[in-house]
PDB file of C-alpha atoms in Angstrom:
ATOM      1  CA  MET A 250      -1.345  -1.149 100.418  1.00 53.00           C
ATOM      2  CA  GLN A 251      -2.892   1.758  98.546  1.00 56.00           C
ATOM      3  CA  ASN A 252      -2.337  -0.016  95.217  1.00 60.00           C
ATOM      4  CA  VAL A 253      -4.123  -3.172  96.453  1.00 56.00           C
ATOM      5  CA  LYS A 254      -7.216  -1.153  97.499  1.00 57.00           C
ATOM      6  CA  SER A 255      -7.256   0.707  94.196  1.00 58.00           C
ATOM      7  CA  GLU A 256      -6.955  -2.537  92.234  1.00 60.00           C
ATOM      8  CA  LYS A 257      -9.843  -4.142  94.224  1.00 58.00           C
ATOM      9  CA  ARG A 258     -12.008  -1.060  93.628  1.00 58.00           C
ATOM     10  CA  LEU A 259     -11.155  -1.032  89.936  1.00 56.00           C
ATOM     11  CA  SER A 260     -11.839  -4.802  89.694  1.00 61.00           C
ATOM     12  CA  GLY A 261     -15.203  -4.309  91.456  1.00 61.00           C
ATOM     13  CA  ASN A 262     -16.136  -1.471  89.050  1.00 64.00           C
ATOM     14  CA  ARG A 263     -15.196  -3.620  86.049  1.00 71.00           C
ATOM     15  CA  ASN A 264     -17.384  -6.433  87.326  1.00 72.00           C
ATOM     16  CA  LEU A 265     -20.269  -4.035  87.856  1.00 69.00           C
ATOM     17  CA  LEU A 266     -19.805  -2.531  84.407  1.00 71.00           C
ATOM     18  CA  GLU A 267     -19.722  -6.001  82.810  1.00 74.00           C
ATOM     19  CA  TRP A 268     -22.896  -6.952  84.665  1.00 74.00           C
ATOM     20  CA  VAL A 269     -24.637  -3.718  83.606  1.00 71.00           C
ATOM     21  CA  ASP A 270     -23.457  -4.256  80.021  1.00 69.00           C
ATOM     22  CA  SER A 271     -24.895  -7.773  80.007  1.00 73.00           C
ATOM     23  CA  VAL A 272     -28.252  -6.595  81.344  1.00 70.00           C
ATOM     24  CA  VAL A 273     -28.429  -3.776  78.751  1.00 69.00           C
ATOM     25  CA  MET A 274     -27.576  -6.176  75.925  1.00 72.00           C
ATOM     26  CA  ALA A 275     -30.235  -8.641  77.126  1.00 68.00           C
ATOM     27  CA  VAL A 276     -32.871  -5.867  77.269  1.00 69.00           C
ATOM     28  CA  VAL A 277     -31.924  -4.674  73.779  1.00 64.00           C
ATOM     29  CA  PHE A 278     -32.095  -8.257  72.437  1.00 60.00           C
ATOM     30  CA  VAL A 279     -35.545  -8.869  73.965  1.00 64.00           C
ATOM     31  CA  ALA A 280     -36.775  -5.521  72.640  1.00 64.00           C
ATOM     32  CA  LEU A 281     -35.570  -6.367  69.127  1.00 58.00           C
ATOM     33  CA  VAL A 282     -37.176  -9.799  69.224  1.00 57.00           C
ATOM     34  CA  PHE A 283     -40.524  -8.388  70.424  1.00 57.00           C
ATOM     35  CA  THR A 284     -40.331  -5.593  67.815  1.00 57.00           C
ATOM     36  CA  PHE A 285     -39.325  -7.529  64.726  1.00 57.00           C
ATOM     37  CA  VAL A 286     -39.889 -11.261  65.334  1.00 57.00           C
ATOM     38  CA  VAL A 287     -42.652 -11.873  67.898  1.00 68.00           C
ATOM     39  CA  ARG A 288     -45.567  -9.747  69.027  1.00 76.00           C
ATOM     40  CA  ALA A 289     -48.169 -10.210  71.675  1.00 75.00           C
ATOM     41  CA  VAL A 290     -51.831  -9.589  70.681  1.00 78.00           C
ATOM     42  CA  ARG A 291     -54.992  -9.890  72.714  1.00 81.00           C
ATOM     43  CA  VAL A 292     -58.177 -11.355  71.194  1.00 81.00           C
ATOM     44  CA  ASP A 293     -61.048  -8.852  71.228  1.00 85.00           C
ATOM     45  CA  GLY A 294     -64.426 -10.485  70.638  1.00 87.00           C
ATOM     46  CA  ARG A 295     -66.020 -13.857  69.896  1.00 89.00           C
ATOM     47  CA  SER A 296     -65.398 -14.229  66.160  1.00 90.00           C
ATOM     48  CA  MET A 297     -62.785 -16.971  66.630  1.00 91.00           C
ATOM     49  CA  ASN A 298     -64.728 -19.096  69.178  1.00 91.00           C
ATOM     50  CA  PRO A 299     -64.320 -21.954  69.898  1.00 91.00           C
ATOM     51  CA  THR A 300     -60.638 -21.848  68.917  1.00 90.00           C
ATOM     52  CA  LEU A 301     -59.827 -18.545  70.655  1.00 87.00           C
ATOM     53  CA  GLN A 302     -61.593 -16.814  73.502  1.00 87.00           C
ATOM     54  CA  ASP A 303     -62.218 -13.146  74.156  1.00 90.00           C
ATOM     55  CA  GLN A 304     -59.244 -11.529  75.954  1.00 88.00           C
ATOM     56  CA  GLN A 305     -56.952 -14.483  75.246  1.00 89.00           C
ATOM     57  CA  LEU A 306     -53.291 -13.549  74.699  1.00 86.00           C
ATOM     58  CA  LEU A 307     -51.617 -14.663  71.440  1.00 84.00           C
ATOM     59  CA  PHE A 308     -48.038 -14.550  70.300  1.00 83.00           C
ATOM     60  CA  ILE A 309     -47.589 -14.000  66.573  1.00 83.00           C
ATOM     61  CA  SER A 310     -44.581 -14.376  64.334  1.00 77.00           C
ATOM     62  CA  SER A 311     -43.834 -11.152  62.440  1.00 77.00           C
ATOM     63  CA  LEU A 312     -41.353 -12.870  60.088  1.00 74.00           C
ATOM     64  CA  PRO A 313     -42.233 -12.460  56.435  1.00 69.00           C
ATOM     65  CA  ASP A 314     -43.695 -15.918  55.900  1.00 78.00           C
ATOM     66  CA  GLU A 315     -46.697 -16.384  53.611  1.00 87.00           C
ATOM     67  CA  PRO A 316     -49.618 -17.876  55.512  1.00 92.00           C
ATOM     68  CA  GLU A 317     -50.841 -21.381  54.713  1.00 93.00           C
ATOM     69  CA  TYR A 318     -54.382 -22.782  54.689  1.00 96.00           C
ATOM     70  CA  GLY A 319     -55.760 -22.978  58.181  1.00 94.00           C
ATOM     71  CA  ASP A 320     -53.268 -20.560  59.719  1.00 93.00           C
ATOM     72  CA  VAL A 321     -54.691 -18.064  62.193  1.00 93.00           C
ATOM     73  CA  VAL A 322     -53.408 -14.623  61.206  1.00 93.00           C
ATOM     74  CA  VAL A 323     -53.583 -11.115  62.621  1.00 90.00           C
ATOM     75  CA  VAL A 324     -54.639  -8.469  60.106  1.00 89.00           C
ATOM     76  CA  ASP A 325     -53.622  -4.831  60.496  1.00 84.00           C
ATOM     77  CA  ALA A 326     -56.393  -2.339  61.425  1.00 72.00           C
ATOM     78  CA  TYR A 327     -56.895  -0.958  57.916  1.00 64.00           C
ATOM     79  CA  THR A 328     -60.664  -1.287  57.717  1.00 55.00           C
ATOM     80  CA  ARG A 329     -63.152   1.498  58.359  1.00 56.00           C
ATOM     81  CA  HIS A 330     -63.732   0.294  61.902  1.00 55.00           C
ATOM     82  CA  ASN A 331     -59.974   0.536  62.598  1.00 67.00           C
ATOM     83  CA  GLN A 332     -59.789  -2.753  64.428  1.00 76.00           C
ATOM     84  CA  THR A 333     -57.156  -5.448  64.244  1.00 83.00           C
ATOM     85  CA  LEU A 334     -58.661  -8.692  62.959  1.00 90.00           C
ATOM     86  CA  ILE A 335     -57.770 -12.231  63.981  1.00 92.00           C
ATOM     87  CA  LYS A 336     -58.976 -14.718  61.367  1.00 94.00           C
ATOM     88  CA  ARG A 337     -58.246 -18.090  59.761  1.00 96.00           C
ATOM     89  CA  VAL A 338     -56.854 -18.345  56.205  1.00 96.00           C
ATOM     90  CA  ILE A 339     -59.390 -20.169  53.994  1.00 97.00           C
ATOM     91  CA  GLY A 340     -58.104 -19.243  50.524  1.00 97.00           C
ATOM     92  CA  LYS A 341     -54.887 -18.079  48.872  1.00 98.00           C
ATOM     93  CA  ALA A 342     -54.151 -16.373  45.559  1.00 97.00           C
ATOM     94  CA  GLY A 343     -55.932 -18.019  42.650  1.00 97.00           C
ATOM     95  CA  ASP A 344     -58.284 -20.102  44.794  1.00 98.00           C
ATOM     96  CA  VAL A 345     -62.010 -19.983  44.029  1.00 98.00           C
ATOM     97  CA  ILE A 346     -64.062 -19.725  47.247  1.00 98.00           C
ATOM     98  CA  ASP A 347     -67.763 -20.516  47.230  1.00 98.00           C
ATOM     99  CA  ILE A 348     -70.168 -20.866  50.107  1.00 97.00           C
ATOM    100  CA  ASP A 349     -73.486 -22.740  50.202  1.00 96.00           C
ATOM    101  CA  PHE A 350     -75.192 -20.565  52.845  1.00 96.00           C
ATOM    102  CA  GLU A 351     -78.250 -22.881  52.984  1.00 95.00           C
ATOM    103  CA  ASP A 352     -76.225 -25.941  53.948  1.00 96.00           C
ATOM    104  CA  GLY A 353     -73.454 -23.872  55.628  1.00 95.00           C
ATOM    105  CA  ILE A 354     -70.639 -25.421  53.600  1.00 96.00           C
ATOM    106  CA  VAL A 355     -67.487 -23.600  52.423  1.00 97.00           C
ATOM    107  CA  TYR A 356     -65.840 -24.774  49.182  1.00 98.00           C
ATOM    108  CA  ARG A 357     -62.314 -24.104  47.961  1.00 98.00           C
ATOM    109  CA  ASN A 358     -61.688 -24.897  44.267  1.00 98.00           C
ATOM    110  CA  GLY A 359     -64.907 -26.997  44.200  1.00 97.00           C
ATOM    111  CA  LYS A 360     -64.050 -29.163  47.230  1.00 98.00           C
ATOM    112  CA  ALA A 361     -65.946 -28.890  50.512  1.00 97.00           C
ATOM    113  CA  LEU A 362     -63.665 -27.957  53.394  1.00 96.00           C
ATOM    114  CA  SER A 363     -63.472 -30.067  56.512  1.00 94.00           C
ATOM    115  CA  GLU A 364     -63.625 -27.477  59.259  1.00 94.00           C
ATOM    116  CA  PRO A 365     -63.699 -29.116  62.676  1.00 94.00           C
ATOM    117  CA  TYR A 366     -62.545 -25.814  64.267  1.00 93.00           C
ATOM    118  CA  THR A 367     -65.776 -23.911  63.429  1.00 93.00           C
ATOM    119  CA  ALA A 368     -68.463 -23.212  66.010  1.00 89.00           C
ATOM    120  CA  GLU A 369     -71.267 -23.952  63.510  1.00 93.00           C
ATOM    121  CA  PRO A 370     -72.007 -24.139  59.790  1.00 94.00           C
ATOM    122  CA  THR A 371     -71.653 -20.916  57.733  1.00 94.00           C
ATOM    123  CA  HIS A 372     -75.104 -19.393  57.270  1.00 94.00           C
ATOM    124  CA  LEU A 373     -74.375 -15.655  57.634  1.00 92.00           C
ATOM    125  CA  LYS A 374     -74.034 -13.928  54.274  1.00 92.00           C
ATOM    126  CA  PHE A 375     -72.715 -10.404  53.797  1.00 94.00           C
ATOM    127  CA  ASP A 376     -72.336  -8.379  50.588  1.00 93.00           C
ATOM    128  CA  THR A 377     -69.585 -10.356  48.834  1.00 93.00           C
ATOM    129  CA  GLN A 378     -70.798 -12.228  45.760  1.00 94.00           C
ATOM    130  CA  PHE A 379     -69.807 -15.895  45.522  1.00 96.00           C
ATOM    131  CA  PRO A 380     -67.974 -17.631  44.004  1.00 97.00           C
ATOM    132  CA  ILE A 381     -64.977 -15.340  44.386  1.00 97.00           C
ATOM    133  CA  THR A 382     -61.443 -15.785  43.065  1.00 98.00           C
ATOM    134  CA  VAL A 383     -58.766 -14.680  45.540  1.00 98.00           C
ATOM    135  CA  PRO A 384     -56.543 -12.059  43.851  1.00 97.00           C
ATOM    136  CA  GLN A 385     -52.738 -12.362  43.627  1.00 97.00           C
ATOM    137  CA  GLY A 386     -50.995 -11.167  46.828  1.00 95.00           C
ATOM    138  CA  SER A 387     -54.113 -11.734  48.947  1.00 95.00           C
ATOM    139  CA  VAL A 388     -55.846 -14.258  51.187  1.00 96.00           C
ATOM    140  CA  PHE A 389     -59.488 -14.968  51.968  1.00 97.00           C
ATOM    141  CA  VAL A 390     -60.046 -15.100  55.740  1.00 96.00           C
ATOM    142  CA  MET A 391     -62.920 -16.139  57.974  1.00 96.00           C
ATOM    143  CA  GLY A 392     -63.563 -16.316  61.698  1.00 95.00           C
ATOM    144  CA  ASP A 393     -64.220 -19.721  63.283  1.00 95.00           C
ATOM    145  CA  ASN A 394     -67.494 -18.426  64.792  1.00 95.00           C
ATOM    146  CA  ARG A 395     -68.888 -18.039  61.253  1.00 93.00           C
ATOM    147  CA  ASN A 396     -72.265 -16.556  62.141  1.00 93.00           C
ATOM    148  CA  ASN A 397     -70.697 -14.031  64.478  1.00 93.00           C
ATOM    149  CA  SER A 398     -67.660 -12.886  62.455  1.00 93.00           C
ATOM    150  CA  ARG A 399     -66.847  -9.930  60.257  1.00 91.00           C
ATOM    151  CA  ASP A 400     -64.421 -11.300  57.665  1.00 93.00           C
ATOM    152  CA  SER A 401     -63.735 -11.592  53.936  1.00 94.00           C
ATOM    153  CA  ARG A 402     -67.442 -12.148  53.289  1.00 96.00           C
ATOM    154  CA  LEU A 403     -67.872  -8.452  54.115  1.00 92.00           C
ATOM    155  CA  GLY A 404     -67.013  -6.022  51.293  1.00 89.00           C
ATOM    156  CA  GLU A 405     -65.253  -3.513  53.558  1.00 86.00           C
ATOM    157  CA  ILE A 406     -62.788  -6.238  54.569  1.00 89.00           C
ATOM    158  CA  GLY A 407     -62.772  -8.461  51.437  1.00 91.00           C
ATOM    159  CA  CYS A 408     -59.701 -10.417  50.439  1.00 94.00           C
ATOM    160  CA  VAL A 409     -56.790  -9.289  52.632  1.00 92.00           C
ATOM    161  CA  ASP A 410     -53.552  -8.048  51.055  1.00 91.00           C
ATOM    162  CA  LEU A 411     -50.566 -10.019  52.348  1.00 92.00           C
ATOM    163  CA  HIS A 412     -48.895  -6.690  53.271  1.00 89.00           C
ATOM    164  CA  ASN A 413     -51.675  -6.096  55.821  1.00 89.00           C
ATOM    165  CA  ILE A 414     -50.983  -9.338  57.727  1.00 89.00           C
ATOM    166  CA  LEU A 415     -49.025  -8.572  60.877  1.00 86.00           C
ATOM    167  CA  GLY A 416     -48.193 -12.206  61.516  1.00 87.00           C
ATOM    168  CA  LYS A 417     -49.299 -15.790  62.164  1.00 90.00           C
ATOM    169  CA  THR A 418     -50.126 -17.118  65.632  1.00 86.00           C
ATOM    170  CA  LEU A 419     -47.453 -19.087  67.456  1.00 79.00           C
ATOM    171  CA  LYS A 420     -48.935 -19.872  70.852  1.00 59.00           C
ATOM    172  CA  GLN A 421     -52.139 -18.958  72.635  1.00 57.00           C
ATOM    173  CA  TYR A 422     -52.465 -18.121  76.304  1.00 47.00           C
ATOM    174  CA  GLY A 423     -55.645 -17.809  78.316  1.00 48.00           C
ATOM    175  CA  LEU A 424     -56.017 -16.295  81.741  1.00 40.00           C
ATOM    176  CA  GLY A 425     -55.159 -19.650  83.328  1.00 35.00           C
ATOM    177  CA  GLY A 426     -52.136 -20.663  81.246  1.00 35.00           C
ATOM    178  CA  THR A 427     -51.470 -22.439  77.999  1.00 34.00           C
ATOM    179  CA  ASN A 428     -54.229 -23.299  75.542  1.00 34.00           C
ATOM    180  CA  GLU A 429     -52.968 -25.888  73.093  1.00 33.00           C
TER     181      GLU A 429
END
């Protein structure tokens, strides 16, 4: 009778340990994914309106994948104002970017870009001289709210080194749910 009680207690402890082990492994897995694969970032400001809204939650992929034209990327806070930037990739290495600030048109390699995601034409000019050739290992980025965005047109930001890109956006969440 004593052996039966001991075996039941031992069996119960094993089940509890297996359950605890499973929970610990799940927590470790989720922590690794959110550390090395996916990150959550909150939008701070209006520079990506109308695509993204202030305080919207984004999930970004941290995998080492070179951004493509049109990707929304998160740039590390390396600028003087120490703020993470969320911008759209307009140009990649070797591209020549030019902007007609009078007509508000952005050109890549001599072709006008179709930019249905922008809030308005690009009239705000900073200190970058155009046309500009994007250097190797860099991208030219701009906010969608062009006349209310600090981006590659500003010398202190300029073309962004690929090493300073934290990731590309995966999914966007507003306060009320999914924004697709």
